Coordinates of C-alpha atoms in Angstrom, one line a residue:
M1 CA 99.5 54.0 133.1
S2 CA 99.7 57.3 131.2
I3 CA 103.1 58.9 129.5
P4 CA 103.8 62.7 129.8
S5 CA 103.7 64.6 126.7
G6 CA 107.6 65.0 126.7
A7 CA 108.2 61.3 126.9
R8 CA 105.7 60.3 124.1
A9 CA 107.4 61.9 121.4
A10 CA 110.1 59.4 121.9
L11 CA 108.1 56.7 121.5
P12 CA 107.3 55.0 117.8
Q13 CA 104.1 56.6 117.0
V14 CA 101.2 55.2 115.3
P15 CA 100.6 56.6 111.7
E16 CA 98.2 59.4 112.0
A17 CA 95.8 58.2 109.3
V18 CA 95.8 54.6 111.5
H19 CA 95.3 56.1 114.6
R20 CA 92.5 58.1 113.8
R21 CA 90.2 54.8 112.9
R22 CA 91.8 52.9 115.7
W23 CA 88.6 52.4 118.1
A24 CA 87.1 51.3 114.7
I25 CA 89.6 48.9 114.1
L26 CA 89.1 47.6 117.6
V27 CA 85.7 46.7 117.0
V28 CA 86.5 44.8 113.8
L29 CA 89.4 43.0 116.2
M30 CA 86.9 42.4 118.8
F31 CA 84.5 40.4 116.3
S32 CA 87.2 38.4 115.1
L33 CA 88.3 37.3 118.6
L34 CA 84.5 37.0 119.4
I35 CA 84.0 34.4 116.3
V36 CA 86.9 32.3 117.6
V37 CA 85.7 32.6 121.3
L38 CA 81.9 32.0 121.0
D39 CA 82.4 28.9 119.2
N40 CA 83.9 26.9 121.8
S41 CA 81.1 28.4 124.3
I42 CA 78.4 27.1 121.9
L43 CA 79.9 23.9 121.9
N44 CA 79.9 23.5 125.6
V45 CA 76.3 23.7 126.1
A46 CA 75.7 21.5 123.1
V47 CA 78.0 18.6 123.9
K48 CA 74.4 16.4 125.6
T49 CA 72.6 16.9 121.8
I50 CA 75.6 15.6 120.1
A51 CA 76.0 13.1 122.2
S52 CA 72.2 11.7 121.7
P53 CA 72.2 9.0 119.0
A54 CA 70.8 10.4 115.3
P55 CA 68.7 12.1 114.1
T56 CA 69.1 14.3 117.4
G57 CA 72.6 14.1 117.5
L58 CA 75.6 12.1 116.5
G59 CA 76.1 9.6 119.2
A60 CA 78.9 10.4 120.3
T61 CA 81.0 8.9 123.4
Q62 CA 82.1 10.6 126.3
S63 CA 85.7 10.2 124.6
E64 CA 84.4 11.5 121.2
L65 CA 83.2 14.6 123.0
E66 CA 86.7 14.9 124.5
W67 CA 88.3 14.8 121.5
A68 CA 85.8 17.1 119.7
I69 CA 86.9 19.6 122.0
N70 CA 90.4 18.8 122.2
A71 CA 91.1 18.1 118.5
Y72 CA 90.5 22.0 118.5
T73 CA 92.9 22.9 121.2
L74 CA 95.6 20.1 120.4
V75 CA 96.1 22.0 116.8
F76 CA 95.4 25.7 118.3
A77 CA 97.8 25.0 121.2
G78 CA 100.4 23.8 118.7
L79 CA 100.5 26.4 116.1
L80 CA 100.1 29.6 118.1
F81 CA 103.2 30.4 118.6
T82 CA 104.5 29.4 114.8
A83 CA 101.2 31.8 114.0
G84 CA 102.4 34.8 116.1
L85 CA 106.3 34.6 114.2
L86 CA 104.7 34.4 110.8
G87 CA 102.5 37.3 111.5
D88 CA 105.4 39.2 112.5
R89 CA 107.3 38.2 109.8
I90 CA 105.3 38.5 106.5
G91 CA 102.3 41.2 108.3
R92 CA 99.5 40.3 110.8
K93 CA 96.4 41.5 108.2
K94 CA 97.4 38.3 105.7
V95 CA 97.8 35.9 109.0
L96 CA 94.7 37.3 110.3
L97 CA 92.4 37.1 106.8
S98 CA 93.9 33.7 106.3
G99 CA 93.2 32.6 109.5
I100 CA 89.1 33.5 109.6
L101 CA 88.7 32.4 105.9
L102 CA 90.1 28.7 107.1
F103 CA 88.1 28.9 110.0
G104 CA 85.1 29.9 108.5
V105 CA 85.2 26.7 106.2
G106 CA 86.0 24.2 109.1
S107 CA 82.9 25.7 110.7
A108 CA 80.8 24.9 107.2
L109 CA 82.5 21.4 107.0
A110 CA 82.2 20.5 110.6
A111 CA 78.2 21.5 110.2
M112 CA 77.8 18.5 107.7
S113 CA 79.6 15.9 109.6
G114 CA 77.9 12.6 109.7
S115 CA 79.6 11.1 112.3
P116 CA 81.9 12.2 115.1
G117 CA 85.0 11.2 113.8
E118 CA 84.2 13.8 111.1
L119 CA 83.7 16.3 113.4
I120 CA 87.0 15.7 115.2
T121 CA 88.5 16.4 111.9
W122 CA 86.8 19.2 110.9
R123 CA 87.2 20.7 114.3
A124 CA 90.7 20.3 114.2
V125 CA 90.9 22.5 111.1
M126 CA 88.9 25.1 112.9
G127 CA 91.8 25.1 115.5
F128 CA 94.4 25.3 112.7
G129 CA 92.5 28.5 111.6
A130 CA 91.8 30.0 115.0
A131 CA 95.6 29.7 115.5
F132 CA 96.2 32.2 113.2
V133 CA 93.6 34.6 114.3
M134 CA 94.2 34.9 118.2
P135 CA 97.6 36.0 118.3
A136 CA 96.8 38.3 115.3
T137 CA 94.5 40.3 117.0
L138 CA 96.2 41.6 119.9
A139 CA 99.7 42.2 118.2
V140 CA 97.4 44.6 115.7
L141 CA 95.9 45.9 118.5
V142 CA 99.4 46.8 120.2
N143 CA 100.4 48.1 116.6
V144 CA 97.7 50.7 116.1
F145 CA 97.7 52.0 119.7
E146 CA 100.6 53.9 121.7
R147 CA 101.5 52.9 124.8
D148 CA 99.5 54.8 127.1
E149 CA 96.3 53.6 125.5
Q150 CA 97.2 50.2 125.3
P151 CA 95.8 49.3 128.9
K152 CA 92.2 50.3 128.0
A153 CA 92.2 48.8 124.3
I154 CA 93.5 45.4 126.2
G155 CA 91.0 45.7 128.6
I156 CA 88.0 46.2 126.4
W157 CA 89.7 43.7 123.7
A158 CA 89.6 40.9 127.0
G159 CA 86.1 42.2 127.7
S160 CA 85.1 40.9 124.2
V161 CA 85.9 37.3 125.6
G162 CA 83.3 38.1 128.3
L163 CA 80.4 39.1 125.3
A164 CA 81.9 35.7 123.5
I165 CA 80.9 33.7 126.8
A166 CA 77.3 35.2 126.9
I167 CA 76.2 35.3 123.4
G168 CA 78.0 31.6 122.8
P169 CA 75.7 29.9 125.3
I170 CA 72.5 31.6 124.9
T171 CA 72.7 31.5 121.0
G172 CA 73.7 27.3 121.1
G173 CA 70.5 26.9 123.5
L174 CA 68.8 29.0 120.7
L175 CA 69.8 27.2 117.8
L176 CA 69.2 23.7 119.3
E177 CA 66.0 24.3 120.4
H178 CA 64.9 25.2 116.9
F179 CA 67.5 23.6 114.5
W180 CA 69.3 20.5 114.2
W181 CA 72.8 20.3 116.1
G182 CA 75.2 21.4 113.0
S183 CA 73.8 24.6 113.2
I184 CA 76.2 25.4 116.0
F185 CA 78.8 25.6 113.5
L186 CA 77.0 27.1 110.1
V187 CA 76.1 29.8 112.2
N188 CA 80.1 31.1 112.3
V189 CA 79.7 31.2 108.0
P190 CA 78.0 34.5 107.8
V191 CA 79.8 36.2 110.5
V192 CA 83.0 35.1 109.5
I193 CA 82.2 36.8 105.9
V194 CA 81.2 39.9 107.9
A195 CA 84.6 40.0 109.6
L196 CA 86.6 39.3 106.0
I197 CA 85.0 42.1 105.2
A198 CA 85.2 44.5 107.7
M199 CA 89.3 43.5 107.9
A200 CA 90.2 43.7 104.4
V201 CA 88.8 47.5 104.7
L202 CA 89.7 48.6 108.1
V203 CA 92.5 46.8 109.4
P204 CA 96.1 47.9 108.3
D205 CA 98.8 45.7 107.7
S206 CA 101.8 45.3 110.1
R207 CA 105.1 43.2 110.5
D208 CA 108.4 43.2 112.1
P209 CA 110.7 45.7 109.9
N210 CA 113.8 44.0 110.6
P211 CA 112.7 40.1 111.1
G212 CA 116.3 39.0 110.7
R213 CA 117.2 35.3 109.2
T214 CA 114.5 32.5 110.0
D215 CA 114.6 30.2 112.1
P216 CA 113.3 26.9 111.1
L217 CA 114.4 24.6 113.7
G218 CA 113.2 26.7 116.5
V219 CA 109.7 26.8 114.7
V220 CA 109.8 22.7 114.0
L221 CA 111.0 22.3 117.7
S222 CA 108.2 24.3 119.2
V223 CA 105.2 23.0 117.1
V224 CA 106.7 19.2 117.9
G225 CA 107.0 20.2 121.4
L226 CA 104.2 21.5 121.9
V227 CA 101.9 19.0 120.1
L228 CA 103.4 16.4 121.8
L229 CA 103.2 17.6 125.3
V230 CA 99.3 18.6 124.8
Y231 CA 98.9 15.3 123.2
G232 CA 99.9 13.5 126.3
I233 CA 98.1 15.8 128.5
I234 CA 94.8 15.1 126.6
R235 CA 95.4 11.4 126.4
G236 CA 96.4 11.0 130.0
G237 CA 93.0 12.8 130.9
Q238 CA 91.1 10.3 128.8
L239 CA 92.4 7.5 130.1
A240 CA 92.1 9.3 133.7
D241 CA 96.0 7.3 134.1
F242 CA 99.1 9.5 133.4
A243 CA 101.4 6.9 134.4
D244 CA 100.0 4.8 131.0
P245 CA 103.4 4.5 128.8
T246 CA 101.8 6.2 126.0
V247 CA 101.1 9.2 128.2
L248 CA 104.3 9.2 129.8
L249 CA 106.3 8.8 126.6
S250 CA 104.7 12.0 124.8
I251 CA 104.6 14.1 127.3
T252 CA 108.0 13.6 128.5
G253 CA 109.0 13.8 124.8
G254 CA 107.3 17.0 124.7
L255 CA 109.1 18.2 127.4
V256 CA 112.4 17.4 125.8
V257 CA 111.6 18.9 122.7
L258 CA 110.7 22.2 124.6
A259 CA 114.2 21.7 126.3
A260 CA 116.2 21.8 123.3
F261 CA 113.7 24.6 121.6
V262 CA 114.6 26.7 124.8
R263 CA 118.5 25.8 124.4
H264 CA 118.6 26.3 121.0
E265 CA 116.6 29.9 120.9
K266 CA 119.5 30.7 123.9
R267 CA 122.2 29.8 121.5
T268 CA 121.0 31.0 118.1
S269 CA 121.8 34.4 116.6
H270 CA 118.7 34.6 115.2
P271 CA 115.4 33.3 117.6
A272 CA 112.7 33.2 117.2
I273 CA 112.1 34.4 120.8
D274 CA 114.4 36.3 122.9
I275 CA 114.2 33.5 125.7
S276 CA 115.7 35.9 128.4
Y277 CA 112.4 37.9 128.8
F278 CA 111.4 35.1 131.0
K279 CA 114.6 36.2 133.5
A280 CA 112.2 39.0 134.1
P281 CA 110.5 37.3 137.4
S282 CA 107.3 40.1 136.2
F283 CA 106.8 38.8 133.0
S284 CA 107.1 35.2 133.9
A285 CA 104.7 35.2 136.6
A286 CA 102.3 37.1 134.1
V287 CA 102.4 34.2 131.8
A288 CA 102.4 31.8 134.6
A289 CA 99.3 33.2 136.2
I290 CA 97.6 32.9 132.7
A291 CA 98.3 29.1 132.6
L292 CA 97.2 28.4 136.3
A293 CA 93.9 30.7 135.7
F294 CA 92.8 28.6 132.6
F295 CA 94.0 25.3 134.3
A296 CA 91.6 26.2 137.1
L297 CA 88.5 27.7 135.1
M298 CA 88.6 25.3 131.9
G299 CA 88.1 22.0 134.2
V300 CA 85.0 23.6 136.1
T301 CA 83.8 25.0 132.9
F302 CA 83.6 21.3 131.0
F303 CA 82.0 19.7 134.1
S304 CA 79.4 22.5 135.0
A305 CA 77.4 22.2 131.5
F306 CA 76.5 18.4 132.5
Y307 CA 76.0 19.6 136.3
M308 CA 73.5 22.2 134.9
Q309 CA 71.9 19.8 132.2
S310 CA 72.2 16.2 133.8
V311 CA 71.9 17.1 137.3
R312 CA 69.5 19.6 137.1
G313 CA 67.4 19.1 134.2
W314 CA 68.0 22.3 132.3
S315 CA 68.2 22.9 129.1
A316 CA 71.1 23.8 126.6
L317 CA 69.5 27.4 126.7
Q318 CA 68.8 27.4 130.0
A319 CA 72.2 26.6 130.8
G320 CA 73.6 29.3 128.3
L321 CA 71.8 31.9 130.3
L322 CA 72.8 31.1 133.7
I323 CA 76.6 31.7 132.5
L324 CA 75.5 35.5 131.3
P325 CA 76.4 36.7 135.0
L326 CA 80.1 35.6 134.3
A327 CA 79.9 37.3 130.9
V328 CA 78.3 40.4 132.2
A329 CA 81.1 41.1 135.0
Q330 CA 83.8 40.3 132.3
M331 CA 82.3 42.9 130.1
I332 CA 82.0 45.5 133.1
F333 CA 85.3 45.0 134.5
A334 CA 87.9 44.1 132.2
P335 CA 88.1 47.5 130.0
R336 CA 88.1 49.3 133.8
A337 CA 90.7 47.1 135.5
R338 CA 93.6 49.3 134.3
L339 CA 92.0 52.2 136.3
V340 CA 92.2 49.5 139.7
V341 CA 95.9 48.4 138.6
D342 CA 96.5 52.4 138.2
R343 CA 95.3 53.2 142.2
F344 CA 96.5 49.6 143.8
G345 CA 99.0 47.9 141.7
A346 CA 99.2 44.7 139.3
R347 CA 100.1 42.5 142.1
V348 CA 97.5 43.7 144.5
V349 CA 94.6 44.0 141.6
C350 CA 96.0 40.3 140.2
T351 CA 96.3 38.9 143.6
V352 CA 92.6 39.6 144.4
G353 CA 91.6 38.3 141.3
M354 CA 92.7 35.2 141.7
L355 CA 91.4 34.6 145.3
L356 CA 87.8 35.8 143.8
V357 CA 88.5 33.3 141.1
A358 CA 89.3 30.1 143.9
L359 CA 86.6 31.3 145.9
G360 CA 84.0 30.9 143.3
L361 CA 85.8 27.2 142.1
A362 CA 85.5 26.3 145.7
A363 CA 82.1 26.8 145.9
F364 CA 81.1 24.2 143.6
A365 CA 81.6 21.8 146.3
L366 CA 79.0 23.2 148.3
F367 CA 76.4 22.4 145.7
D368 CA 73.9 19.9 145.3
A369 CA 71.0 19.1 143.5
T370 CA 68.7 22.0 145.0
T371 CA 71.2 25.0 145.2
P372 CA 69.1 27.8 144.4
V373 CA 69.7 29.5 140.9
W374 CA 70.4 32.6 142.4
V375 CA 73.2 31.4 143.9
L376 CA 75.2 30.0 141.2
C377 CA 74.3 33.3 139.2
V378 CA 76.2 34.9 142.2
L379 CA 79.2 32.0 142.1
F380 CA 79.5 33.0 138.5
F381 CA 79.5 37.0 138.6
V382 CA 81.8 36.1 141.2
Q383 CA 84.5 34.4 138.7
G384 CA 84.1 36.3 135.9
T385 CA 84.9 39.5 138.3
G386 CA 87.8 37.8 139.4
M387 CA 88.6 37.1 135.5
A388 CA 88.6 40.5 134.6
H389 CA 91.1 41.5 137.1
V390 CA 93.4 38.9 136.1
M391 CA 93.2 38.6 132.3
T392 CA 93.7 42.5 131.6
P393 CA 96.8 43.3 133.9
V394 CA 98.8 40.4 133.0
T395 CA 97.8 40.4 129.3
V396 CA 99.5 44.0 129.5
S397 CA 102.0 43.1 131.5
V398 CA 103.3 40.5 128.9
M399 CA 102.7 43.0 125.5
Q400 CA 104.0 45.9 127.2
A401 CA 107.3 44.0 128.2
L402 CA 108.3 43.4 124.3
P403 CA 109.1 45.7 121.4
R404 CA 106.1 46.5 119.4
E405 CA 107.9 45.1 116.1
K406 CA 107.8 41.2 118.4
A407 CA 103.9 41.9 118.9
G408 CA 102.9 38.7 117.3
S409 CA 105.6 36.7 119.8
G410 CA 104.2 38.5 122.6
S411 CA 100.7 37.5 122.0
A412 CA 101.4 33.7 120.7
I413 CA 103.4 33.8 124.1
N414 CA 100.1 34.8 126.1
N415 CA 97.8 32.2 124.2
T416 CA 100.1 29.3 123.9
F417 CA 100.3 29.4 128.0
R418 CA 97.0 30.0 128.2
Q419 CA 95.9 27.1 126.0
V420 CA 98.2 24.5 127.1
G421 CA 96.7 25.6 130.8
G422 CA 93.3 25.2 129.8
A423 CA 94.0 21.5 128.4
L424 CA 95.8 20.8 131.2
G425 CA 92.4 21.8 133.2
I426 CA 90.3 19.7 131.1
A427 CA 92.3 16.7 130.8
V428 CA 93.6 16.5 135.1
L429 CA 90.6 17.9 136.6
G430 CA 88.4 15.7 133.9
S431 CA 90.2 12.7 135.0
V432 CA 89.5 13.3 138.5
L433 CA 85.9 13.8 137.8
S434 CA 85.8 10.8 135.7
T435 CA 87.6 8.7 138.2
V436 CA 85.9 9.5 141.5
Y437 CA 82.2 9.3 139.9
R438 CA 83.1 5.8 138.0
G439 CA 84.3 4.8 141.8
G440 CA 80.8 6.2 143.3
I441 CA 78.4 4.7 140.5
E442 CA 80.1 1.4 139.9
G443 CA 78.7 -0.1 143.1
H444 CA 75.0 0.4 141.6
L445 CA 76.0 -1.5 138.5
G446 CA 76.4 -4.6 139.9
A447 CA 73.2 -6.4 138.3
L448 CA 74.3 -5.3 134.8
P449 CA 76.2 -7.2 132.1
A450 CA 79.9 -6.6 131.9
G451 CA 79.4 -4.8 128.8
A452 CA 76.9 -2.5 130.0
R453 CA 78.3 -2.0 133.2
E454 CA 81.8 -0.8 131.7
A455 CA 79.8 1.7 129.3
A456 CA 77.3 3.0 131.8
G457 CA 79.9 3.9 134.5
E458 CA 81.8 5.9 131.5
S459 CA 79.9 9.5 132.4
I460 CA 76.8 10.7 134.1
E461 CA 75.2 11.0 130.3
A462 CA 76.0 7.3 130.0
T463 CA 74.7 5.9 133.3
L464 CA 71.5 8.4 132.5
G465 CA 71.2 7.1 129.2
L466 CA 70.7 3.2 130.5
A467 CA 68.6 4.5 132.9
D468 CA 66.0 6.2 130.5
K469 CA 65.8 2.4 128.8
L470 CA 65.0 0.8 131.9
G471 CA 62.1 2.9 132.5
P472 CA 60.4 3.4 136.0
A473 CA 63.2 0.6 137.3
G474 CA 66.1 3.0 136.3
A475 CA 65.0 5.7 138.7
P476 CA 67.5 4.2 141.5
L477 CA 70.2 4.4 138.9
V478 CA 69.4 8.3 138.3
A479 CA 69.8 9.0 142.1
A480 CA 72.6 7.0 142.1
A481 CA 74.1 8.9 139.0
N482 CA 73.3 12.5 140.4
D483 CA 75.2 11.4 143.9
A484 CA 78.1 10.1 142.3
F485 CA 78.6 13.4 140.1
L486 CA 78.2 15.7 142.5
K487 CA 80.4 13.9 145.0
A488 CA 83.1 13.8 142.0
M489 CA 82.5 17.5 140.9
H490 CA 83.2 18.6 144.9
V491 CA 86.9 16.7 144.7
T492 CA 87.0 18.4 141.3
A493 CA 86.2 21.8 142.7
I494 CA 88.3 21.5 145.5
G495 CA 91.3 20.8 142.9
S496 CA 90.4 23.8 140.8
A497 CA 90.2 26.0 143.7
T498 CA 94.1 25.1 144.9
I499 CA 95.3 25.6 141.5
A500 CA 93.9 29.1 141.4
L501 CA 95.3 29.4 145.0
V502 CA 98.8 28.6 143.7
G503 CA 98.2 31.2 141.0
A504 CA 97.2 33.4 143.9
L505 CA 100.8 33.0 145.5
V506 CA 102.6 33.7 142.0
V507 CA 101.4 37.1 141.2
A508 CA 101.5 37.7 144.7
M509 CA 105.2 37.2 145.2
F510 CA 106.5 38.1 141.9
L511 CA 104.1 40.7 139.9
P512 CA 105.5 44.4 140.0
G513 CA 103.6 46.6 143.0
K514 CA 102.2 49.8 142.5
T515 CA 104.3 52.4 140.0
P516 CA 105.6 55.1 142.2
A517 CA 104.4 58.4 142.3
G518 CA 106.0 60.6 139.8
Q519 CA 107.8 57.6 138.1
K520 CA 106.9 57.4 134.1
S521 CA 104.9 54.4 132.7
G522 CA 107.4 53.6 130.1
E523 CA 110.0 52.9 133.0
G524 CA 108.1 49.9 134.3
E525 CA 108.9 48.2 130.8
R526 CA 112.2 49.5 130.7
S527 CA 112.9 47.5 134.2
V528 CA 111.6 44.7 132.7
R529 CA 113.8 44.5 129.7
A530 CA 116.7 45.2 131.7
G531 CA 116.3 42.4 134.0
A532 CA 116.0 40.3 131.1
G533 CA 119.1 41.3 130.0
R534 CA 120.8 40.3 133.4

């Protein structure tokens, strides 16, 4: 992944003043990304507390908890593509500053929420801000680093996700042990202030010098299509019924609108994104790998929080500390993944990475209420190692397939597929978990009144809450709830691992192999573009 000195002069050069401070700029970009990812990882360990009755929490139901997560995802996924295009057109620094400011305002308001409905609303505002932060960080990175250093920089950028995964749950656990639930959002505010100052001082502005005419119809179609698709996926997961008419209508409508978007982009003389890039198998395989990896991983991340806190009885802080091995693995291996790719090629590295992810997910099918802690730690380390060797190579493949001036669009594509895949994972696998759990617990709720029986069967937290009210008589119900949840978790884990195996097959078939000795690094990109143009 290095470029000979003779070839380097032919590439667009970064201004020397920017080039000298590129590593400081990378730290600021990592800091901005960390804020966005950290918030979601904090929320994962706080769902149990927020579900508790006031004043401990907000008394949120399972459905309201899902919407607190999904409102963010829905807005985030729907606007990512538009945010990337806007950054390319008006300047990535402006978009980055605006996004992080809005995220901070949304965080402060979320902390003061007086009801689950208010929390859902302000989470949506946070998603709006985050949509403008995520693609801008990667686009700025590509514009301040020359091509030969981009894999290293992207690896470090991806490693910062691991850092956020580590800091988030631990910080969330500490805050929840000493402060009220809203502190998990309020903690974002001072971090946002520091990030704004650092960005204003260090980060240069960049944009597409020749953006051409705007494509308002393409932008509208992309937003409407993505929002309809993601909403239908989320709603289907909530209802545990993807055949529901409203779900089918939303998903079908989203797919139809997105098909119209693709058709429009192919025909217009000024497309928002050049669809021909997807004709290159390596480019399409990279974005598919991102979607499949996060489909598998996000569903498991959601139910693992309940496994650790509800079944095992660990505190939010203890659950956060157990995620540490996953984060450490990502921080160790993501920045170094480029070296392994140089030696073995992206195809081999990503295939092995996806197989490790699948192995880690499948292992959940063997867990019970007494599985040793060290086994859980090893599992998370394996998952983190696998993800590090998937995310860095596929992100490099996506970003280096597009011209530097289209970095915002490339970053938006990368993150849109990741978010849609993650939303699918939470919805589909969450639906599987809920359905299997309900089937396993219903036989133990027969003596309860109809209303209480329906509420108690909604989730393990609802069942345990009812058992707690019953006192000593609720002990058999606790045991039944744990058994039903473990069975549901095992089925869901096998589903997750299967999706990861599909991802391994995709990258094994379509990602490029090892670059032949003597071939210039830049030739890989040119071959992708040539393939896209045919």
